mmCIF file of C-alpha atoms in Angstrom:
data_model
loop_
_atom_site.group_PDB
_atom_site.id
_atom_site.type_symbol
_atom_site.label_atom_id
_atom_site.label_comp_id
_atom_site.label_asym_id
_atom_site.label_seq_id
_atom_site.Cartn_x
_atom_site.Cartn_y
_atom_site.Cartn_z
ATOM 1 C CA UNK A 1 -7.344 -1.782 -17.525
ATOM 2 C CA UNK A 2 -6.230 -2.955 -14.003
ATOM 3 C CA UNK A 3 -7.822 -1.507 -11.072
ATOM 4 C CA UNK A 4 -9.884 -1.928 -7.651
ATOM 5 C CA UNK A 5 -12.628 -0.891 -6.484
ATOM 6 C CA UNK A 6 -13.964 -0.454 -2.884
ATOM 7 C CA UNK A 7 -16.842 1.053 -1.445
ATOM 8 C CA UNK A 8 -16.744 4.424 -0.113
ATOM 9 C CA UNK A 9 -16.200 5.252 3.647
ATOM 10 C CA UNK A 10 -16.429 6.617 6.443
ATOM 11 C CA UNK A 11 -18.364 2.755 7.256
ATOM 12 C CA UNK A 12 -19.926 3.538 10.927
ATOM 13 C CA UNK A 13 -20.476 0.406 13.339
ATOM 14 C CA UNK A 14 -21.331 -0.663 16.752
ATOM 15 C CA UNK A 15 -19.081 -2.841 18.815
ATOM 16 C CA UNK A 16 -20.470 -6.161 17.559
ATOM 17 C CA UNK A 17 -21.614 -5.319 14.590
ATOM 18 C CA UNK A 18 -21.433 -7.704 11.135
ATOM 19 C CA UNK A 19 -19.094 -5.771 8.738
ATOM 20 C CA UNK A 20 -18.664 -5.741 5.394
ATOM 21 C CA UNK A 21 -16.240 -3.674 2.889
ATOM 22 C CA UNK A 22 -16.816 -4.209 -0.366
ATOM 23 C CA UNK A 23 -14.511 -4.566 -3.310
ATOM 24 C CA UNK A 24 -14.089 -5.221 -7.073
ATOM 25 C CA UNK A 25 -11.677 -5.532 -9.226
ATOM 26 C CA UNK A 26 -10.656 -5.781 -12.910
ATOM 27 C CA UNK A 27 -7.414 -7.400 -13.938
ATOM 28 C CA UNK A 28 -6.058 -8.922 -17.570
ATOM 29 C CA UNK A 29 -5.294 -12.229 -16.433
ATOM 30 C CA UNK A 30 -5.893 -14.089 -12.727
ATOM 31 C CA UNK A 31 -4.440 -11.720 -9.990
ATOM 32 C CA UNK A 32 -4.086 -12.455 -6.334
ATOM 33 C CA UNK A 33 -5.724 -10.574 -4.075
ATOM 34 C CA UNK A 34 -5.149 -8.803 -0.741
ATOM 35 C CA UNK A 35 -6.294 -6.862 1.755
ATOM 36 C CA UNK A 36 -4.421 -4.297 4.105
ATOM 37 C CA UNK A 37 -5.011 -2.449 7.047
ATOM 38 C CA UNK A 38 -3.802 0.621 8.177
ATOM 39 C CA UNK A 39 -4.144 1.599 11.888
ATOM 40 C CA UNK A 40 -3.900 5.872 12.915
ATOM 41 C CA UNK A 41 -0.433 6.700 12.352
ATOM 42 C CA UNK A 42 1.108 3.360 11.388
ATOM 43 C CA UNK A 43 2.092 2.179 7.777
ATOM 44 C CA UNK A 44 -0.194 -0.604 6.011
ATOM 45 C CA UNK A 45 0.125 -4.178 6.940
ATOM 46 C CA UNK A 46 -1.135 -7.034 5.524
ATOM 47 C CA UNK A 47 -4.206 -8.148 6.508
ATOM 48 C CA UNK A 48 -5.376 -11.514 4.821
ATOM 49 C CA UNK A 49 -4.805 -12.772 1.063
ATOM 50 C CA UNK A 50 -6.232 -15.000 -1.299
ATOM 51 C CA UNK A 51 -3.935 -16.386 -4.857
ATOM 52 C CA UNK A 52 -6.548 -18.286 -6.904
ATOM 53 C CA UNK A 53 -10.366 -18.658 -7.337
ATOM 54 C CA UNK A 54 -12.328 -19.583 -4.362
ATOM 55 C CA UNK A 55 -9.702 -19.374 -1.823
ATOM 56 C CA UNK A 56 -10.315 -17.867 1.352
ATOM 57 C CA UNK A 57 -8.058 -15.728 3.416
ATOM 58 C CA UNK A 58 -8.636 -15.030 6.762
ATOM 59 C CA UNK A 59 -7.008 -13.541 9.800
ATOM 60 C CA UNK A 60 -7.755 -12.117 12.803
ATOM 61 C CA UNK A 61 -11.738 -12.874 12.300
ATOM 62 C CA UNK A 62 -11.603 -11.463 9.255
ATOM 63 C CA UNK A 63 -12.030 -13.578 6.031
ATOM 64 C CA UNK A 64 -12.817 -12.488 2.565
ATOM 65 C CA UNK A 65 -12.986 -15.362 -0.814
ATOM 66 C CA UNK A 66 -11.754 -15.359 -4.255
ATOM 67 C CA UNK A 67 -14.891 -14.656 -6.478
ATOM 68 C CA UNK A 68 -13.981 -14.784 -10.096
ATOM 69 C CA UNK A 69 -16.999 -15.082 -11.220
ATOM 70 C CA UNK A 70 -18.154 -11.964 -9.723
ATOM 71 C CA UNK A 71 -14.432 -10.350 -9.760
ATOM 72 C CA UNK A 72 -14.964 -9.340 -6.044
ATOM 73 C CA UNK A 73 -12.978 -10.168 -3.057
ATOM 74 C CA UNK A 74 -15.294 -8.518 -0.219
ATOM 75 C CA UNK A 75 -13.850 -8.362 3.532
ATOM 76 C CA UNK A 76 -16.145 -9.693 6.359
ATOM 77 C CA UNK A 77 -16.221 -9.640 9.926
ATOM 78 C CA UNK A 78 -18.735 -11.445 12.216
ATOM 79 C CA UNK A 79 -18.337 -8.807 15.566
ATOM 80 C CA UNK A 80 -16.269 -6.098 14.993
ATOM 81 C CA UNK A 81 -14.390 -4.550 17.851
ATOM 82 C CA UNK A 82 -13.241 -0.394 18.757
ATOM 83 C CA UNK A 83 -9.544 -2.032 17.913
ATOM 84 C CA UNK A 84 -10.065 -2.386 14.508
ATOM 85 C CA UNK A 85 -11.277 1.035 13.963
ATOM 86 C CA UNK A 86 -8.505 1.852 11.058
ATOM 87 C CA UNK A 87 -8.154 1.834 7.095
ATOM 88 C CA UNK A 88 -8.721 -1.036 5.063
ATOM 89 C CA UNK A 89 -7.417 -1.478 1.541
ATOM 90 C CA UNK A 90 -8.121 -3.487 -1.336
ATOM 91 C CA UNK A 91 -5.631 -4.700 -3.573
ATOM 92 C CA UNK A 92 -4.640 -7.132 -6.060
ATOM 93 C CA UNK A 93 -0.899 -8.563 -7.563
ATOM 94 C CA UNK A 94 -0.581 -9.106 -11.670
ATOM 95 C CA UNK A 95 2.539 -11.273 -12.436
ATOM 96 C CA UNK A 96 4.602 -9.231 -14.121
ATOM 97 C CA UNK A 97 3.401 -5.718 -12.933
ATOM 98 C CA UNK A 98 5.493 -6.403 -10.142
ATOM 99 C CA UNK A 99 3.911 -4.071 -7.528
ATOM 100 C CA UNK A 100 -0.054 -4.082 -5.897
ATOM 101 C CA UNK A 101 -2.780 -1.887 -7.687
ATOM 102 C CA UNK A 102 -4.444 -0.426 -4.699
ATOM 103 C CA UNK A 103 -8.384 0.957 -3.842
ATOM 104 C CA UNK A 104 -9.075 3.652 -2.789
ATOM 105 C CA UNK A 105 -9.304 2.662 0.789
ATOM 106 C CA UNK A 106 -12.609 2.592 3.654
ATOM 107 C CA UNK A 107 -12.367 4.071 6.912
ATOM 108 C CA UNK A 108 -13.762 1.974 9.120
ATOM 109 C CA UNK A 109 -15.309 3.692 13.004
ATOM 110 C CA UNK A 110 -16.653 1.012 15.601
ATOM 111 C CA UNK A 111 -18.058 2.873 18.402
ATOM 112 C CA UNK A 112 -18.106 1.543 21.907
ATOM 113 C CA UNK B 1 10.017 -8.605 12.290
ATOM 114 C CA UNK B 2 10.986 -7.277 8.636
ATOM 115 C CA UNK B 3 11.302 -3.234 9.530
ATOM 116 C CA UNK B 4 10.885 -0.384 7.235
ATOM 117 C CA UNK B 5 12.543 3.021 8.263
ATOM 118 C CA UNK B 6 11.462 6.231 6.657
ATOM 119 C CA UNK B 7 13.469 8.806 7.633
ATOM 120 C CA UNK B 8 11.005 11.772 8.759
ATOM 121 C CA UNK B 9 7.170 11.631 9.473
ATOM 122 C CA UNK B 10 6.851 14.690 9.058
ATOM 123 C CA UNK B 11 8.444 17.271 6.198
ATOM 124 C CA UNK B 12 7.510 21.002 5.726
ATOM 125 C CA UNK B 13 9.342 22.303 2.810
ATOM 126 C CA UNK B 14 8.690 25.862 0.449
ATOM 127 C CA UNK B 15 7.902 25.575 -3.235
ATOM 128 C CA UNK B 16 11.088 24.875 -5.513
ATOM 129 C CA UNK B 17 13.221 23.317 -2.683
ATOM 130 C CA UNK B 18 14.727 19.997 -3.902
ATOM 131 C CA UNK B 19 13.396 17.427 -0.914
ATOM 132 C CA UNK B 20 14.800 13.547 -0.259
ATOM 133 C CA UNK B 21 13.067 11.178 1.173
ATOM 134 C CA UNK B 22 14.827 8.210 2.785
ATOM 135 C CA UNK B 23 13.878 5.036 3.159
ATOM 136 C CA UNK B 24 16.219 1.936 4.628
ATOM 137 C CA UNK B 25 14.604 -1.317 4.877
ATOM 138 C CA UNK B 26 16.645 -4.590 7.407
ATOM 139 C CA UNK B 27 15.448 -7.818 5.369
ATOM 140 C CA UNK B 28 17.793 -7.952 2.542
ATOM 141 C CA UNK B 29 14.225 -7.120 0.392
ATOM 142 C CA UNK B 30 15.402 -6.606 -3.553
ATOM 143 C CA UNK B 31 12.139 -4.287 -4.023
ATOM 144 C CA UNK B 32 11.564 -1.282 -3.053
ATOM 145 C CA UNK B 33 8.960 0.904 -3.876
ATOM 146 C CA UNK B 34 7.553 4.624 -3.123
ATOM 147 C CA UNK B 35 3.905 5.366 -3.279
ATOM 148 C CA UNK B 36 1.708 8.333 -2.184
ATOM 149 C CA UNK B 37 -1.175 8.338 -0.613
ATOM 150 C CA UNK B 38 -4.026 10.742 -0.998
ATOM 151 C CA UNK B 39 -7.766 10.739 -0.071
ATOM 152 C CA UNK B 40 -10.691 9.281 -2.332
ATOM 153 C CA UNK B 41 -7.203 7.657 -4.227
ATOM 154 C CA UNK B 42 -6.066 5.406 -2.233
ATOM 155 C CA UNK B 43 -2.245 4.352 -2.964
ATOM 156 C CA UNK B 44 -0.455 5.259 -6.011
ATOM 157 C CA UNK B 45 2.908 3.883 -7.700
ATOM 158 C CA UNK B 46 5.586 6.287 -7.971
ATOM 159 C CA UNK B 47 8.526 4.761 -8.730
ATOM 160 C CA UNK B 48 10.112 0.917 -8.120
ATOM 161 C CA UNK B 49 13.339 -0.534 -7.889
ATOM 162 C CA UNK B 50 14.180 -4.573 -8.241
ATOM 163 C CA UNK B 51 18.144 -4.302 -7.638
ATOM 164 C CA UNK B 52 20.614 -1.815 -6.522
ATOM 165 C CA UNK B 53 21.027 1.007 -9.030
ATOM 166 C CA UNK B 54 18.018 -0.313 -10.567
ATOM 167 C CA UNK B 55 14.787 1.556 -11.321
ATOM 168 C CA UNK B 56 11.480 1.220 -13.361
ATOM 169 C CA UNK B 57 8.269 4.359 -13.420
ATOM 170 C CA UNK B 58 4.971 3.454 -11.826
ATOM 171 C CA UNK B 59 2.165 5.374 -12.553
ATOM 172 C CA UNK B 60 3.213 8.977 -11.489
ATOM 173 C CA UNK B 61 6.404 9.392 -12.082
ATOM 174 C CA UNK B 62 6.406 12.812 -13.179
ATOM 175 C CA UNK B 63 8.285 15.711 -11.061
ATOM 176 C CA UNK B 64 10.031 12.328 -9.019
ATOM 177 C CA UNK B 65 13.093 10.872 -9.504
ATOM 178 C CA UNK B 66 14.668 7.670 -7.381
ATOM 179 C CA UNK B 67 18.142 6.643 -5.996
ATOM 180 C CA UNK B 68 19.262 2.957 -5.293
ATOM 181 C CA UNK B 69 22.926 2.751 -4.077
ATOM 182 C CA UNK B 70 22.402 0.501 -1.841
ATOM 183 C CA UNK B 71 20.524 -2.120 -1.314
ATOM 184 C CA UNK B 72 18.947 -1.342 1.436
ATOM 185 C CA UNK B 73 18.290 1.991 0.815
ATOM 186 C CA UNK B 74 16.006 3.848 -1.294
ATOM 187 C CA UNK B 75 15.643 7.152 -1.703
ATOM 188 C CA UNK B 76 12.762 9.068 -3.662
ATOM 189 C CA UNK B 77 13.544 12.810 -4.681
ATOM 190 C CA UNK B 78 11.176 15.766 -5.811
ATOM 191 C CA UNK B 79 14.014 18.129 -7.777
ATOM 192 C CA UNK B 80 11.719 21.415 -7.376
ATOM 193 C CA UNK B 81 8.800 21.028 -4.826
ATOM 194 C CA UNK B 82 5.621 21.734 -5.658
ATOM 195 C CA UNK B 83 1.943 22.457 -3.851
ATOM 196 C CA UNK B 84 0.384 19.713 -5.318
ATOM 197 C CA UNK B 85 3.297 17.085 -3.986
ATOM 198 C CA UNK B 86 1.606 17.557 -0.505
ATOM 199 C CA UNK B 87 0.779 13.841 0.074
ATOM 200 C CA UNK B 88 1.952 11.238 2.824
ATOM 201 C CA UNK B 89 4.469 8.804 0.901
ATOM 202 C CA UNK B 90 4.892 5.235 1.691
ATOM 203 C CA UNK B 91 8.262 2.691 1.411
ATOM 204 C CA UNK B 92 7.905 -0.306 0.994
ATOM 205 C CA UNK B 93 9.854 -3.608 0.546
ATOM 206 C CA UNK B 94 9.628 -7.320 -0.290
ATOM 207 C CA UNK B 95 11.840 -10.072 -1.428
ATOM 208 C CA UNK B 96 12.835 -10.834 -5.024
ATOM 209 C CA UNK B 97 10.553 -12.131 -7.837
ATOM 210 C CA UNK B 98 7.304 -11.470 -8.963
ATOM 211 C CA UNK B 99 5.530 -14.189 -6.754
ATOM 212 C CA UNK B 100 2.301 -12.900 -5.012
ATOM 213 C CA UNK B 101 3.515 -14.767 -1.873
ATOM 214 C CA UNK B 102 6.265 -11.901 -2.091
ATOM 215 C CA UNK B 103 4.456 -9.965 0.324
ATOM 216 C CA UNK B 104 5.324 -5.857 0.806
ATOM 217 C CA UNK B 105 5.991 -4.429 3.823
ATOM 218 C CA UNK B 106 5.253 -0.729 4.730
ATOM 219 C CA UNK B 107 6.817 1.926 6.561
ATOM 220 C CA UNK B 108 5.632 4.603 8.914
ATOM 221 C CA UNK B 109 5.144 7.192 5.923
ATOM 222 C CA UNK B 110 6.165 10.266 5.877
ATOM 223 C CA UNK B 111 3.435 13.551 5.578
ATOM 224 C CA UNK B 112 5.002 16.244 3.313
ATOM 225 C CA UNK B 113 3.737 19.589 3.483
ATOM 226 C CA UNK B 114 4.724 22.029 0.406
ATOM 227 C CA UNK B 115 4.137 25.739 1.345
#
């Protein structure tokens, strides 16, 4: 089947700290990929995205790459910040399905 | 800025009540879609629509139903409330195809409470 797969939160940092979320997906056929943040009491909006192997999206000083080989799309951050203390989501896009399969979602905290 | 309006943030409503949830969207989008959201599950289809009057199930359609009359609006409606429809819901909107450059844009959501 389709689906995504993150890793499981509450993810607790440091100001400064290297982060990484990851995720994994299975798909029938070449989806693109996304990621989405949601900040405390807003809606989701879109982070970064990637639409074919080895592409990388970035934004904000986050980036994350296409990985078929490995099916994973894993968000990274060199210095996180108390700003970006929110929920991140994994998702990809099948032609045809015409709406996102989502993860589950990580909360991330960065601490001052 | 593409804007996405739901209607209430937050709903209380008792057990059997028939509830609407609105949803009005300002970029012309063709699709619409409703999703819940609930912890450890992340976001999960309800129902989509890709024109006015226009409606397809996502993955849990059952004890929804949708209304398109307009294009910019899109309603989602639970006929008889029930506990286990306590979930925050999410709108969303993008423009028309199936591209993945068709990005979706969220609203607020909206935190219903069934007593």
């Amino acid at each position: 089947g389709n689906s995504v797969t993150q890793m499981e939160g509450p993810v607790t940092l440091s100001e400064e700290a290297f982060l990484t979320i990851n995720c994994t997906y299975t798909a029938t056929g070449y989806p693109s990929l996304f990621w989405y943040v949601q900040y405390p009491g807003e809606g989701l909006q879109l982070l970064l995205k990637a639409t074919k192997a080895d592409d990388k999206g970035s934004n904000k000083g986050f980036e994350a790459t296409y990985r078929k080989e490995t099916t994973s799309f894993h968000l990274e951050k060199g210095s996180v910040q108390v700003s970006d203390s929110a929920v991140y989501f994994c998702a990809h896009f099948l032609t045809g399905r015409r709406a996102l399969t989502f993860g589950s979602g990580t909360r991330l905290q960065v601490q001052p | 800025d593409v804007k996405v309006t739901q209607s209430s943030r937050y709903l209380v409503k008792r057990t059997g009540e028939k509830v609407f949830l609105e949803c009005v969207q300002d970029m012309d989008h063709e699709n619409m879609f409703w999703y819940r959201q609930d912890p450890g599950l992340g976001l999960r289809l309800i129902y989509f629509s890709y024109d006015v009057k226009m409606k397809e199930k996502g993955d849990i359609p059952e004890g929804y139903s949708v209304s398109r009359e307009k294009k910019e609006r899109f309603s989602l409606i639970l006929e008889s409330a029930s506990t286990n429809q306590t979930s925050m819901y999410l709108c969303a909107s993008s423009p028309s195809g199936t591209s993945a450059k068709n990005i979706q844009y969220f609203g607020a959501g909206t935190r219903l409470s069934v007593l």
